[in-house]
PDB file of C-alpha atoms in Angstrom:
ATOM      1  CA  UNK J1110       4.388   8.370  -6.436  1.00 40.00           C
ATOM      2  CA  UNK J1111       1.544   8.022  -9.142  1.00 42.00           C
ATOM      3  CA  UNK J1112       1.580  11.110 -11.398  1.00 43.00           C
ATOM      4  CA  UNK J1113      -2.076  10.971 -13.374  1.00 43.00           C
ATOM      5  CA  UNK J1114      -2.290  13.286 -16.717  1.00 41.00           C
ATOM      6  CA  UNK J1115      -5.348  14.872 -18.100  1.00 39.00           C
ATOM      7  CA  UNK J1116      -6.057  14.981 -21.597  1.00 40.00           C
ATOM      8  CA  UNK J1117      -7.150  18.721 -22.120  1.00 37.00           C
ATOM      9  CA  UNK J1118      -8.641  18.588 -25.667  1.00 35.00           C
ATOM     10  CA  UNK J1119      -9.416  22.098 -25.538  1.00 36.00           C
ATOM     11  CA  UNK J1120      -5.741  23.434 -25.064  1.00 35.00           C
ATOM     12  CA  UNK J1121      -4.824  21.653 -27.510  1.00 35.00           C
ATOM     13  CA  UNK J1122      -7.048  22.622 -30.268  1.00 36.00           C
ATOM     14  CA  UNK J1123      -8.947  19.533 -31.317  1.00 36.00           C
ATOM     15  CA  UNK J1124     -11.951  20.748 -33.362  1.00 38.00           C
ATOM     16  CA  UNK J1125     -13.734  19.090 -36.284  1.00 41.00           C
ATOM     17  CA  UNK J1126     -15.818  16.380 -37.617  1.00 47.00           C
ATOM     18  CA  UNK J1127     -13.098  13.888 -37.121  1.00 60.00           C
ATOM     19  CA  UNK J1128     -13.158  11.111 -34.264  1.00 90.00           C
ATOM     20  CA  UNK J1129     -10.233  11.904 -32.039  1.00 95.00           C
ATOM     21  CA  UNK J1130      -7.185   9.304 -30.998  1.00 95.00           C
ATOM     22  CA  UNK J1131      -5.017   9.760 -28.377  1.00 96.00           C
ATOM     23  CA  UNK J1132      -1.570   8.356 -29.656  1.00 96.00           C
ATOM     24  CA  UNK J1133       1.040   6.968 -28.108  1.00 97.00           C
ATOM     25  CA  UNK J1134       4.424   5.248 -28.767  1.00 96.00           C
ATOM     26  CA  UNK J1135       5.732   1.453 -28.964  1.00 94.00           C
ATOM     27  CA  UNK J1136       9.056   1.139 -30.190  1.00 92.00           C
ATOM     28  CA  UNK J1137       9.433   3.827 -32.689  1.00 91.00           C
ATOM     29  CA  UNK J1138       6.295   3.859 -34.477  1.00 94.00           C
ATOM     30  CA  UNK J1139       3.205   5.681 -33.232  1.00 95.00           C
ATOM     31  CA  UNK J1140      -0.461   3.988 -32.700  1.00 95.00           C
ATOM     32  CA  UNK J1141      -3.649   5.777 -31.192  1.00 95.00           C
ATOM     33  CA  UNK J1142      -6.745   4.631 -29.802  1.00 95.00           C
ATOM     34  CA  UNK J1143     -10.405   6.302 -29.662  1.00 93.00           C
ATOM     35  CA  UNK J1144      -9.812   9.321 -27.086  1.00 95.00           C
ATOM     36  CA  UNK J1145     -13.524   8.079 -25.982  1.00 93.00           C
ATOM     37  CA  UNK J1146     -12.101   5.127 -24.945  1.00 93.00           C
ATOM     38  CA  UNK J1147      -9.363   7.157 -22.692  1.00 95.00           C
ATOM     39  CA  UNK J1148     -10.248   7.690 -19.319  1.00 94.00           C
ATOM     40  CA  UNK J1149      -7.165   8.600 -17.780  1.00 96.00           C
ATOM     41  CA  UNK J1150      -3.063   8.750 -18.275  1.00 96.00           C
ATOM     42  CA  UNK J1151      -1.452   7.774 -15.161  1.00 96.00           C
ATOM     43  CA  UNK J1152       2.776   7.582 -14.444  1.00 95.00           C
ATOM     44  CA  UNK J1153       4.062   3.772 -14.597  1.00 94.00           C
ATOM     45  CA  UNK J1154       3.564   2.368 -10.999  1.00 92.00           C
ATOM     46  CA  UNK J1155       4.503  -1.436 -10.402  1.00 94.00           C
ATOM     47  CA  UNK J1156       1.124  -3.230 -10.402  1.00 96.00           C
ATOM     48  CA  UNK J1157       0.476  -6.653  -7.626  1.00 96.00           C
ATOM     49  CA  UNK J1158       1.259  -9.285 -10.159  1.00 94.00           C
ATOM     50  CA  UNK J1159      -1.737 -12.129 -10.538  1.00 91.00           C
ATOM     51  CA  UNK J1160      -0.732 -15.155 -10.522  1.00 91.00           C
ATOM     52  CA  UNK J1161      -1.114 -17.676 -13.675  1.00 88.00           C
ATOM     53  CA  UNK J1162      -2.277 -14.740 -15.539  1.00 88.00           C
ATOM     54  CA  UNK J1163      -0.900 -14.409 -19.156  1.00 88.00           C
ATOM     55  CA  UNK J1164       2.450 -12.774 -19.803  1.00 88.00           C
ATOM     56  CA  UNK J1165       1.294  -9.295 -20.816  1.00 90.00           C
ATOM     57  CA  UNK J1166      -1.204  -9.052 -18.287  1.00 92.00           C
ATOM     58  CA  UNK J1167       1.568  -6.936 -15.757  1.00 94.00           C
ATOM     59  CA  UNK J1168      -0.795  -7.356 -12.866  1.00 95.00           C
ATOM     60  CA  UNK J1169      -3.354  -5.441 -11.396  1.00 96.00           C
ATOM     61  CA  UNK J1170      -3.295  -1.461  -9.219  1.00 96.00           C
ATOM     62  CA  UNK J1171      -5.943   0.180  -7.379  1.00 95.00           C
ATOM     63  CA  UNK J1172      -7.243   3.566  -8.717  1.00 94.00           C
ATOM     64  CA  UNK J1173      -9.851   5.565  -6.606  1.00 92.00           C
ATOM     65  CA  UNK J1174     -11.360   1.852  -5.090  1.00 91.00           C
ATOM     66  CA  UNK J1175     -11.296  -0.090  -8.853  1.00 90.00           C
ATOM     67  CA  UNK J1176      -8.872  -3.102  -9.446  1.00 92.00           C
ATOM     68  CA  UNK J1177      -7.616  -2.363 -12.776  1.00 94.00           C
ATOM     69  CA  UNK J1178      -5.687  -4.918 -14.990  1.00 94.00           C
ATOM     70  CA  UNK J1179      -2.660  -3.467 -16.740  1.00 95.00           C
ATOM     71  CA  UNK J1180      -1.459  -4.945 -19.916  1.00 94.00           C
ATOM     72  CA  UNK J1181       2.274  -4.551 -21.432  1.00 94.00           C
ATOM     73  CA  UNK J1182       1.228  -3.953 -25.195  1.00 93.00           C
ATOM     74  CA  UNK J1183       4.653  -4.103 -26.329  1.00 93.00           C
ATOM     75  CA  UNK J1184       4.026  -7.729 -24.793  1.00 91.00           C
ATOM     76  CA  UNK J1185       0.621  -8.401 -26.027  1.00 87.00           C
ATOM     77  CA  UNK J1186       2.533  -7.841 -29.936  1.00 87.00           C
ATOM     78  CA  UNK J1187       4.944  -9.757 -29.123  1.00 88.00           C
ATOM     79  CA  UNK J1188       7.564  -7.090 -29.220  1.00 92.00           C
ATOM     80  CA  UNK J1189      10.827  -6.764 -27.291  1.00 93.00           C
ATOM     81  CA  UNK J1190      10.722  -5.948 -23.673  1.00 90.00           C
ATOM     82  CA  UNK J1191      12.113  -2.947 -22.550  1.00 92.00           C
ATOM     83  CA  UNK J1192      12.559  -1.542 -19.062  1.00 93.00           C
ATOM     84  CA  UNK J1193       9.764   0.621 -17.997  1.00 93.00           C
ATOM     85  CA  UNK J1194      11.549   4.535 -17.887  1.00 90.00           C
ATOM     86  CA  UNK J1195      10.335   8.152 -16.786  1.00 90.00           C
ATOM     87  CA  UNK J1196       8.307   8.315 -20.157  1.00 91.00           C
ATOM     88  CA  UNK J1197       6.469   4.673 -19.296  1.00 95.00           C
ATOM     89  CA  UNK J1198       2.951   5.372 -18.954  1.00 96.00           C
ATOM     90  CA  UNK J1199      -0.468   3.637 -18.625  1.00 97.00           C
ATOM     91  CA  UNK J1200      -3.586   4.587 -20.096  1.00 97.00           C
ATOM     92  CA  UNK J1201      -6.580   3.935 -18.697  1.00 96.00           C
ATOM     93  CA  UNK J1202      -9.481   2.676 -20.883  1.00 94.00           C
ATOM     94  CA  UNK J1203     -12.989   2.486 -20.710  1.00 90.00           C
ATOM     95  CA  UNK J1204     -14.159  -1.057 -22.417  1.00 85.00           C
ATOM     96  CA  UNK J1205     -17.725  -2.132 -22.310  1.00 78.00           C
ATOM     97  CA  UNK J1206     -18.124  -5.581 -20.959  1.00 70.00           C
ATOM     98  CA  UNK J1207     -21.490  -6.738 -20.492  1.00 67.00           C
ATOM     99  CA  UNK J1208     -19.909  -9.445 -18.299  1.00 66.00           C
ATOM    100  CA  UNK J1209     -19.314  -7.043 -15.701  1.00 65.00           C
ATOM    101  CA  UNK J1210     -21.873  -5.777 -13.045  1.00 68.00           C
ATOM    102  CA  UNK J1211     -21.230  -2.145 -14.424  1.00 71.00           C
ATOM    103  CA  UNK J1212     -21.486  -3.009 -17.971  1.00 72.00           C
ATOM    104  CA  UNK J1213     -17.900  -2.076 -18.664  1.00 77.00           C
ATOM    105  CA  UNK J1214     -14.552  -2.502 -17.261  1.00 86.00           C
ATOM    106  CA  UNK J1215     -11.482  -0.425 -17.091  1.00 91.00           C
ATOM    107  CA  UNK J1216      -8.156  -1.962 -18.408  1.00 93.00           C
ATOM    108  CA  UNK J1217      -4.781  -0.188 -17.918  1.00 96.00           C
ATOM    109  CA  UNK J1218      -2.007  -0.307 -21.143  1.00 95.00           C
ATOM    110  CA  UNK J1219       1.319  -0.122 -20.430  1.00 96.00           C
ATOM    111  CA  UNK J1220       2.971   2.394 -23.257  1.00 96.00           C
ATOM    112  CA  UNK J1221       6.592   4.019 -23.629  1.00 96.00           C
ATOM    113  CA  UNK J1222       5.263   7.331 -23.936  1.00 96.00           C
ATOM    114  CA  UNK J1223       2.183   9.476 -24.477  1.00 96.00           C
ATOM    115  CA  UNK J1224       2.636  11.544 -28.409  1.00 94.00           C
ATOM    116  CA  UNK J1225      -0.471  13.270 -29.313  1.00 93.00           C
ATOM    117  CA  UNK J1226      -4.207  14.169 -29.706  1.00 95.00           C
ATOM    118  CA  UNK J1227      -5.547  14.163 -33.564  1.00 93.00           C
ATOM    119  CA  UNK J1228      -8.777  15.047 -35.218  1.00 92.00           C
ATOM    120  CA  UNK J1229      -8.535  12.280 -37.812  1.00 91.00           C
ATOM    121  CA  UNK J1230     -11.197  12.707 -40.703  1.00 89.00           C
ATOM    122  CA  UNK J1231     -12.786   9.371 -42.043  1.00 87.00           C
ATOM    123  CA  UNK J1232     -11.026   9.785 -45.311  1.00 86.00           C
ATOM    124  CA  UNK J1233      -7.679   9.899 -43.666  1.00 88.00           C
ATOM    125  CA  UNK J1234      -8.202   6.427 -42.615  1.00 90.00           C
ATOM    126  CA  UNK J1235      -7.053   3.974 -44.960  1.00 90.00           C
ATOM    127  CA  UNK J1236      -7.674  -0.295 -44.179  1.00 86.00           C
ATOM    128  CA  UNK J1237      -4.548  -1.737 -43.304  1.00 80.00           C
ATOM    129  CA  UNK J1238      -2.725  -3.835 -46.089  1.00 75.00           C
ATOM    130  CA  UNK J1239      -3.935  -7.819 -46.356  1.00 70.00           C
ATOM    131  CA  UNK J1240      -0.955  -9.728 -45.585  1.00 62.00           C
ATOM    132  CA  UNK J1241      -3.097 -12.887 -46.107  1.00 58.00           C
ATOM    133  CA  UNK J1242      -4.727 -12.474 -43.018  1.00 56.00           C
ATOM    134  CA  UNK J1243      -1.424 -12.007 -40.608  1.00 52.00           C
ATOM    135  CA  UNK J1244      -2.223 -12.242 -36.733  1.00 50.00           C
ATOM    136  CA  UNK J1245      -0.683  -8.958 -36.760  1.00 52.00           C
ATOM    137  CA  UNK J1246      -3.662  -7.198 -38.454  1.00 62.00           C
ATOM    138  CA  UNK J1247      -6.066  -8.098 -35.683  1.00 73.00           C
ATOM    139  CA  UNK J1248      -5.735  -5.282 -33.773  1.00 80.00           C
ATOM    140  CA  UNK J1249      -5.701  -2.479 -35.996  1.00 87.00           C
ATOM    141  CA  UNK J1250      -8.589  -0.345 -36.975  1.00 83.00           C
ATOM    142  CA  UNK J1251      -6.805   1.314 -40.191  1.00 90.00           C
ATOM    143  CA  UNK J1252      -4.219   3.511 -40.613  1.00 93.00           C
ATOM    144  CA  UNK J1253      -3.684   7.140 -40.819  1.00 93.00           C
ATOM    145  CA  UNK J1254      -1.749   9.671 -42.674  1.00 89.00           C
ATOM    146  CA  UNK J1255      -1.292  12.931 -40.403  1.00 84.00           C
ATOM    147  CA  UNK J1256       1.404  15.531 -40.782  1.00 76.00           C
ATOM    148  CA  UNK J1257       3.182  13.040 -43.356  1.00 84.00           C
ATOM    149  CA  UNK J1258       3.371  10.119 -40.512  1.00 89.00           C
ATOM    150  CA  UNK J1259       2.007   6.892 -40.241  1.00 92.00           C
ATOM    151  CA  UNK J1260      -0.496   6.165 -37.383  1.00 94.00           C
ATOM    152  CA  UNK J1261      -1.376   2.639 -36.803  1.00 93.00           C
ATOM    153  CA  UNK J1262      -4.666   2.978 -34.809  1.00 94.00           C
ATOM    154  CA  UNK J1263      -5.906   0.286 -32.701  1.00 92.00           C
ATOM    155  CA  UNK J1264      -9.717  -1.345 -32.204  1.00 87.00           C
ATOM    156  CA  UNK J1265     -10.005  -1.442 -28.842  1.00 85.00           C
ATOM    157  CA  UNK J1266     -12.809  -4.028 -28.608  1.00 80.00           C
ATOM    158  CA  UNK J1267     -10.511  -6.692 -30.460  1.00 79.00           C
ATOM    159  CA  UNK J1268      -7.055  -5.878 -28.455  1.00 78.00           C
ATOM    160  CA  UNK J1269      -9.102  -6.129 -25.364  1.00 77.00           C
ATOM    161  CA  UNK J1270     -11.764  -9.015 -26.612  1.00 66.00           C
ATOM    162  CA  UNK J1271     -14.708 -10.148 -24.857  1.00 52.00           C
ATOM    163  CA  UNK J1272     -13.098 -13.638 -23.759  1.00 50.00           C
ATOM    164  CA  UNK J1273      -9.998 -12.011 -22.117  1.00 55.00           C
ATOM    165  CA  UNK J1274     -12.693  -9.478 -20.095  1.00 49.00           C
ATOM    166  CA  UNK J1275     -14.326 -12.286 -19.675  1.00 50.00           C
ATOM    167  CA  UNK J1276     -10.934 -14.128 -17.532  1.00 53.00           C
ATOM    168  CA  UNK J1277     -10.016 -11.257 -15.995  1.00 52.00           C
ATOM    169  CA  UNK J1278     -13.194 -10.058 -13.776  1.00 50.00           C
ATOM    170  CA  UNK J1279     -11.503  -8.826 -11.146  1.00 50.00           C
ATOM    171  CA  UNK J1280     -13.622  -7.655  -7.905  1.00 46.00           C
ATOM    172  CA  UNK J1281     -14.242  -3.846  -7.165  1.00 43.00           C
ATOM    173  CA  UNK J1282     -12.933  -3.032  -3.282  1.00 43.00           C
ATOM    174  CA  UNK J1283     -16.212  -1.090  -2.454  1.00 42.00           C
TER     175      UNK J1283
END
């Protein structure tokens, strides 16, 4: 059984000039993407694996007629694998890829758990540290100081780049 989540900004009391990140946990430190980007939170359900496809990419599940790729991030940095749990989820994201027939493409990430929705202002983003330009930095849009925690948060167009869209066009079943 597939439980899916909706983010309810307005419960939750999300107001502001800010851009808004849905965060979520890897390990024990906290990251968030662009809540634009979210399209849905969904429970962990084991995906059809593809085969040859890179060792992140978990496989692919069907939601509502879409083929949807699902990527392991704790995989995709190279961190330790853990057994997916009760709190495993999978966020659904909304990438623009004009390689697709739709002009975007919807990409599942596999997460330990869903945190929190923030108004983050622009001058609570601060550039990450250069560590000589470490692979690590690659993905990450800044980082953010919020209720005296760290927030790592994400760009979304270079974790999911145009040349792995571009390997994973996966048909639509309609």
């Amino acid at each position: 059984m597939t439980t899916t989540h909706q983010v309810d900004l307005d419960s939750r009391g999300i107001t502001g000039t800010g851009s808004q990140y849905l965060t979520f946990m890897l390990a024990d430190e906290e990251y968030g993407v662009d809540i634009l980007s979210v399209r849905e939170i969904r429970g962990w359900q084991k995906p059809t694996p593809i085969p040859r496809a890179p060792g992140f990419l978990k496989g692919v599940i069907n939601i509502r007629g879409s083929i949807v790729p699902i990527i392991d991030l704790r995989e995709r940095f190279e961190m330790d694998a853990i057994d997916y749990g009760d709190s495993t989820v999978v966020i659904v994201l909304h990438i623009p890829d004009e390689h697709s027939e739709k002009g975007h493409q919807n990409i599942g990430i596999v997460v330990d758990a869903v945190s929190e929705v923030y108004s983050v202002g622009p001058d609570s983003i601060k550039p990450t540290p250069d560590f000589g330009g470490a692979a690590e930095n690659q993905f990450v849009h800044g980082l953010a100081t919020l209720e005296e925690k760290m927030i790592i948060l994400l760009d979304i167009d270079r974790l999911i780049s145009k040349t792995m869209l571009a390997g994973l066009q996966i048909p639509s079943t309609h």
